[in-house]
Amino acid sequence: MQRFHVSATGHSLNYLPEYVAAWQGFFADENLAVSATVPNPWDLVLSELASGQADAVLGGIWVPAMHFGRGTRYTPFAQVSARAPLAIVGRENADEFDWSRLPGKVMSMKGSNGASIGLFAKLLLKEHGVDPRSVGFVQDLDGLLLSRVFVGGMGDYLLIDYPSALALEAAGGGRVVAPLAIEGGNVPWSVYYAQGESNDERLDTQKRFVRALGRGMDWINQHEAERYREFLATTFPRFDPDLLVGVIDVYRAHGMWTTPRIDPSAYERWQGGIADGHLIDRPIGYPDLIDVRVTDGS
């Protein structure tokens, strides 16, 4: 059995296809023994990749984009989630929310684990005709801390992960006014990337990993979450199992897990958001950044 280690930037519900592929034996069918770590701080994933401890990183595609042409080459080869697993929590009812209300308001969002949340929020504001500069942002802090002070009265909106938003709403701490996993459209939110270009041997390993990952996606889309409630409760013990079942069925219905192939149009959209955030000078062409051989069969 060949070892394949993933260094991940979190342990997240939107990474479910990887966990299911391990649980159902799909990786083993490809002669892969897949393991994962979540280092703290998150950017140690790059150290684990550089040292050879990890075969791939699971995280935001903005990291390979930001490094492109600026030193170390990180090569995305597959995605696990095709939507942002986020939600905006407000104080009004959901039917009262409108993006046009955001100028002059303050939105808090986690920034301690990377740039994706802020980049996506500002991309959506721009797409809805709102100048991001007209909104006040509280960033660079932990999501749990921001959730506590939001409940205590700080700010107007809170942007956090969808499961936590639903849990906060259930506890009376606010209302989910914009479930972005449903309404936010497609972006390659979480991708697998390696360091440098793959030789034939590593390419074969990545293809086997991605085949199993795709089987994990297919399995999830073919099974209602209620049927594997116990596995979910064990894998994500900090959330109520009823909430997990509901969120997964929402994700299934709205294309969170479609294919390991990174969609070119979603990639182009997200590149615009990354460029607007000044992490890259201009959008990077799809085949320039992505190793298309892994999912395109070449």
C-alpha positions as a printed NumPy array, in Angstrom:
array([[  0.   ,   0.   ,   0.   ],
       [  1.459,   3.356,  -1.039],
       [  1.464,   6.183,   1.487],
       [ -0.226,   9.459,   0.49 ],
       [ -0.307,  12.196,   3.083],
       [ -2.449,  15.336,   2.909],
       [ -1.555,  18.43 ,   4.921],
       [ -4.84 ,  20.299,   5.291],
       [ -5.629,  23.839,   6.379],
       [ -8.587,  22.573,   8.402],
       [-10.895,  19.702,   9.267],
       [-14.004,  20.805,   7.45 ],
       [-17.394,  19.529,   6.429],
       [-16.759,  20.588,   2.84 ],
       [-13.806,  18.155,   2.775],
       [-16.251,  15.281,   3.262],
       [-15.462,  13.426,  -0.013],
       [-11.919,  12.757,   1.204],
       [-13.179,  11.369,   4.502],
       [-15.812,   9.239,   2.763],
       [-13.28 ,   7.918,   0.244],
       [-11.115,   6.735,   3.137],
       [-14.08 ,   5.307,   5.072],
       [-15.534,   3.444,   2.099],
       [-12.176,   2.015,   1.024],
       [-11.967,   3.894,  -2.267],
       [ -8.377,   4.968,  -1.609],
       [ -7.449,   1.43 ,  -0.626],
       [ -8.897,   0.237,  -3.942],
       [ -6.275,   2.457,  -5.582],
       [ -3.526,   0.972,  -3.376],
       [ -3.262,   4.216,  -1.4  ],
       [ -3.001,   4.585,   2.369],
       [ -4.222,   8.164,   2.763],
       [ -3.572,  10.099,   5.961],
       [ -4.05 ,  13.736,   6.911],
       [ -2.812,  16.317,   9.394],
       [ -4.042,  19.825,  10.215],
       [ -0.976,  21.781,  11.358],
       [ -1.234,  24.912,  13.473],
       [ -0.603,  27.574,  12.333],
       [ -2.126,  26.692,   9.02 ],
       [  0.772,  27.835,   6.836],
       [  2.894,  24.979,   8.168],
       [  1.195,  22.986,   5.401],
       [  3.801,  24.499,   3.071],
       [  6.622,  23.32 ,   5.328],
       [  5.183,  19.806,   5.417],
       [  4.972,  19.851,   1.633],
       [  8.519,  21.149,   1.206],
       [  9.974,  18.554,   3.597],
       [  8.262,  15.662,   1.828],
       [  6.122,  14.881,   4.865],
       [  3.063,  15.727,   2.767],
       [  2.286,  14.688,  -0.797],
       [ -0.371,  17.363,  -1.204],
       [ -1.852,  20.361,   0.544],
       [ -5.598,  20.84 ,   0.826],
       [ -6.531,  24.498,   0.991],
       [ -7.256,  27.649,  -0.971],
       [ -6.122,  28.057,  -4.559],
       [ -5.08 ,  31.632,  -3.747],
       [ -1.86 ,  30.259,  -2.241],
       [ -0.563,  28.676,  -5.479],
       [ -1.816,  31.729,  -7.38 ],
       [ -0.037,  34.155,  -5.065],
       [  3.256,  32.262,  -5.434],
       [  3.012,  31.859,  -9.215],
       [  6.129,  33.369, -10.806],
       [  7.327,  34.545,  -7.389],
       [  9.41 ,  31.649,  -6.148],
       [  8.135,  28.212,  -5.21 ],
       [  5.78 ,  26.663,  -7.759],
       [  2.685,  25.107,  -6.224],
       [  0.585,  23.111,  -8.679],
       [ -3.167,  22.612,  -8.091],
       [ -4.395,  19.32 ,  -9.553],
       [ -7.927,  18.773,  -8.205],
       [-10.693,  20.356,  -6.172],
       [-12.799,  18.914,  -3.38 ],
       [-15.407,  21.67 ,  -2.93 ],
       [-16.833,  23.825,  -5.689],
       [-18.678,  26.343,  -3.522],
       [-17.838,  28.56 ,  -0.583],
       [-19.217,  26.857,   2.563],
       [-20.104,  30.192,   4.141],
       [-23.09 ,  32.216,   5.314],
       [-23.769,  35.781,   6.333],
       [-25.417,  36.16 ,   9.726],
       [-27.334,  39.355,  10.4  ],
       [-29.805,  40.756,  12.884],
       [-32.762,  41.178,  10.51 ],
       [-34.996,  38.518,   8.988],
       [-33.627,  36.807,   5.898],
       [-36.36 ,  38.267,   3.674],
       [-35.294,  41.775,   4.738],
       [-31.687,  41.329,   3.669],
       [-30.421,  42.979,   0.505],
       [-26.864,  43.592,  -0.637],
       [-27.731,  47.24 ,  -1.253],
       [-28.09 ,  47.643,   2.531],
       [-24.423,  46.903,   3.149],
       [-22.769,  50.286,   2.42 ],
       [-22.019,  51.933,   5.744],
       [-22.371,  48.646,   7.647],
       [-19.701,  46.633,   9.447],
       [-19.061,  42.982,   8.597],
       [-16.871,  40.733,  10.734],
       [-15.155,  37.726,   9.208],
       [-12.491,  35.268,  10.238],
       [ -9.094,  36.127,   8.823],
       [ -6.777,  34.046,  10.982],
       [ -6.748,  31.034,   8.645],
       [ -6.09 ,  32.61 ,   5.274],
       [ -7.432,  35.088,   2.758],
       [-10.317,  33.222,   1.086],
       [-13.192,  34.556,   3.175],
       [-12.301,  38.205,   2.703],
       [-11.582,  37.757,  -0.992],
       [-14.923,  36.057,  -1.556],
       [-16.918,  38.606,   0.43 ],
       [-15.477,  41.462,  -1.597],
       [-16.005,  39.576,  -4.866],
       [-19.689,  39.113,  -4.025],
       [-20.085,  42.739,  -3.019],
       [-18.641,  43.828,  -6.353],
       [-20.868,  41.384,  -8.255],
       [-23.911,  42.818,  -6.45 ],
       [-22.97 ,  46.378,  -7.365],
       [-21.586,  47.349,  -3.951],
       [-18.188,  49.019,  -3.646],
       [-16.276,  46.971,  -1.038],
       [-14.681,  50.201,   0.178],
       [-18.12 ,  51.321,   1.371],
       [-18.298,  48.463,   3.885],
       [-16.374,  48.28 ,   7.133],
       [-14.575,  44.991,   7.753],
       [-13.268,  43.434,  10.95 ],
       [-10.783,  40.746,   9.906],
       [ -7.6  ,  38.992,  11.043],
       [ -9.265,  37.503,  14.142],
       [-10.522,  34.082,  15.145],
       [-14.046,  33.156,  14.056],
       [-15.163,  32.002,  17.506],
       [-14.036,  35.269,  19.072],
       [-15.832,  37.278,  16.391],
       [-18.985,  35.212,  16.846],
       [-19.025,  35.947,  20.584],
       [-18.657,  39.685,  20.17 ],
       [-21.177,  39.737,  17.312],
       [-23.737,  38.152,  19.635],
       [-22.732,  40.78 ,  22.176],
       [-23.567,  43.551,  19.726],
       [-20.432,  44.3  ,  17.676],
       [-21.003,  45.018,  13.998],
       [-23.947,  44.462,  11.706],
       [-23.048,  41.206,   9.926],
       [-20.906,  38.164,  10.552],
       [-19.478,  35.979,   7.775],
       [-18.615,  32.478,   9.017],
       [-18.861,  28.868,   7.892],
       [-22.387,  27.692,   7.131],
       [-22.63 ,  24.995,   9.857],
       [-21.493,  27.457,  12.524],
       [-23.917,  30.072,  11.19 ],
       [-26.819,  27.652,  11.531],
       [-25.698,  26.686,  15.037],
       [-25.487,  30.382,  15.984],
       [-28.979,  30.97 ,  14.607],
       [-30.349,  27.973,  16.512],
       [-28.878,  29.426,  19.712],
       [-30.577,  32.762,  19.086],
       [-27.376,  34.638,  18.262],
       [-28.493,  35.986,  14.888],
       [-30.197,  35.028,  11.649],
       [-28.738,  33.47 ,   8.525],
       [-29.595,  36.119,   5.939],
       [-27.445,  34.903,   3.027],
       [-26.427,  31.225,   2.81 ],
       [-23.556,  31.603,   0.369],
       [-23.21 ,  27.849,  -0.099],
       [-26.595,  28.143,  -1.823],
       [-26.491,  31.64 ,  -3.291],
       [-22.791,  32.375,  -3.773],
       [-22.155,  30.552,  -7.048],
       [-19.269,  28.329,  -8.071],
       [-15.6  ,  28.839,  -7.231],
       [-12.817,  26.27 ,  -6.732],
       [-12.934,  26.849,  -2.992],
       [-10.745,  24.022,  -1.697],
       [ -8.123,  22.387,  -3.895],
       [ -5.283,  19.905,  -3.656],
       [ -1.881,  21.14 ,  -4.733],
       [  1.639,  19.762,  -4.856],
       [  5.043,  21.43 ,  -5.053],
       [  6.624,  21.708,  -8.474],
       [  5.755,  19.766, -11.597],
       [  4.819,  16.08 , -11.43 ],
       [  6.897,  13.372, -13.041],
       [  5.169,  10.281, -14.411],
       [  5.287,   8.438, -11.093],
       [  3.779,  11.265,  -9.057],
       [  1.224,  11.948, -11.777],
       [  0.058,   8.333, -11.592],
       [ -0.298,   8.618,  -7.811],
       [ -2.289,  11.832,  -8.09 ],
       [ -4.594,  10.28 , -10.69 ],
       [ -5.321,   7.336,  -8.407],
       [ -5.991,   9.681,  -5.506],
       [ -8.358,  11.763,  -7.637],
       [-10.223,   8.714,  -8.95 ],
       [-10.949,   7.662,  -5.381],
       [-11.906,  11.218,  -4.426],
       [-14.371,  11.32 ,  -7.315],
       [-15.897,   8.066,  -6.112],
       [-16.298,   9.698,  -2.707],
       [-18.197,  12.579,  -4.308],
       [-20.408,  10.207,  -6.26 ],
       [-21.137,   8.176,  -3.126],
       [-22.202,  11.283,  -1.2  ],
       [-24.439,  12.482,  -4.01 ],
       [-26.1  ,   9.075,  -4.183],
       [-26.804,   8.729,  -0.448],
       [-28.919,  10.938,   1.771],
       [-26.943,  12.084,   4.769],
       [-29.367,  10.513,   7.237],
       [-28.115,   7.095,   6.133],
       [-24.635,   7.737,   7.555],
       [-25.489,   9.934,  10.53 ],
       [-23.239,   7.971,  12.89 ],
       [-20.189,   8.449,  10.672],
       [-20.893,  12.177,  10.487],
       [-21.306,  12.473,  14.245],
       [-17.984,  10.705,  14.798],
       [-16.145,  12.718,  12.143],
       [-17.504,  16.129,  13.218],
       [-18.226,  15.792,  16.941],
       [-18.578,  19.521,  17.66 ],
       [-21.784,  19.803,  15.598],
       [-25.248,  18.452,  16.306],
       [-25.909,  15.421,  14.046],
       [-29.242,  16.857,  12.897],
       [-27.453,  20.01 ,  11.751],
       [-24.813,  17.949,   9.927],
       [-27.421,  15.92 ,   8.078],
       [-29.253,  19.051,   7.011],
       [-26.13 ,  20.885,   5.856],
       [-24.835,  17.963,   3.831],
       [-28.132,  17.556,   2.023],
       [-28.064,  21.29 ,   1.243],
       [-24.529,  20.933,  -0.083],
       [-25.543,  17.926,  -2.169],
       [-28.484,  19.81 ,  -3.653],
       [-26.432,  22.871,  -4.615],
       [-23.32 ,  21.403,  -6.204],
       [-20.731,  21.534,  -3.448],
       [-19.278,  18.221,  -4.611],
       [-19.478,  17.806,  -8.36 ],
       [-16.185,  16.605,  -9.783],
       [-12.508,  16.76 ,  -8.821],
       [-11.884,  18.669, -12.047],
       [-11.485,  22.4  , -11.461],
       [-14.114,  24.13 , -13.583],
       [-12.499,  26.696, -15.928],
       [-15.319,  29.251, -15.687],
       [-15.439,  29.048, -11.875],
       [-11.642,  29.305, -11.851],
       [-11.764,  32.426, -14.024],
       [-14.322,  34.015, -11.704],
       [-12.213,  33.302,  -8.634],
       [ -9.066,  34.541, -10.322],
       [-10.811,  37.895, -10.713],
       [-11.501,  37.999,  -6.988],
       [ -7.919,  37.051,  -6.134],
       [ -6.6  ,  39.747,  -8.461],
       [ -8.975,  42.331,  -6.973],
       [ -7.474,  41.418,  -3.596],
       [ -4.008,  42.312,  -4.948],
       [ -2.56 ,  38.845,  -4.324],
       [ -1.812,  38.551,  -8.045],
       [ -1.173,  41.27 , -10.596],
       [ -3.656,  39.826, -13.093],
       [ -5.647,  36.609, -13.523],
       [ -3.483,  33.583, -14.318],
       [ -4.483,  31.405, -17.257],
       [ -6.091,  28.079, -16.332],
       [ -3.479,  25.776, -17.935],
       [ -0.664,  27.969, -16.637],
       [ -1.52 ,  27.293, -12.985],
       [ -3.445,  23.989, -13.048],
       [ -1.943,  20.594, -13.855],
       [ -4.746,  19.571, -16.193],
       [ -3.244,  16.118, -16.812],
       [ -4.587,  14.747, -13.544],
       [ -8.294,  15.207, -14.254],
       [ -8.359,  15.595, -18.048],
       [ -7.048,  12.121, -18.756],
       [ -3.884,  13.182, -20.562]])
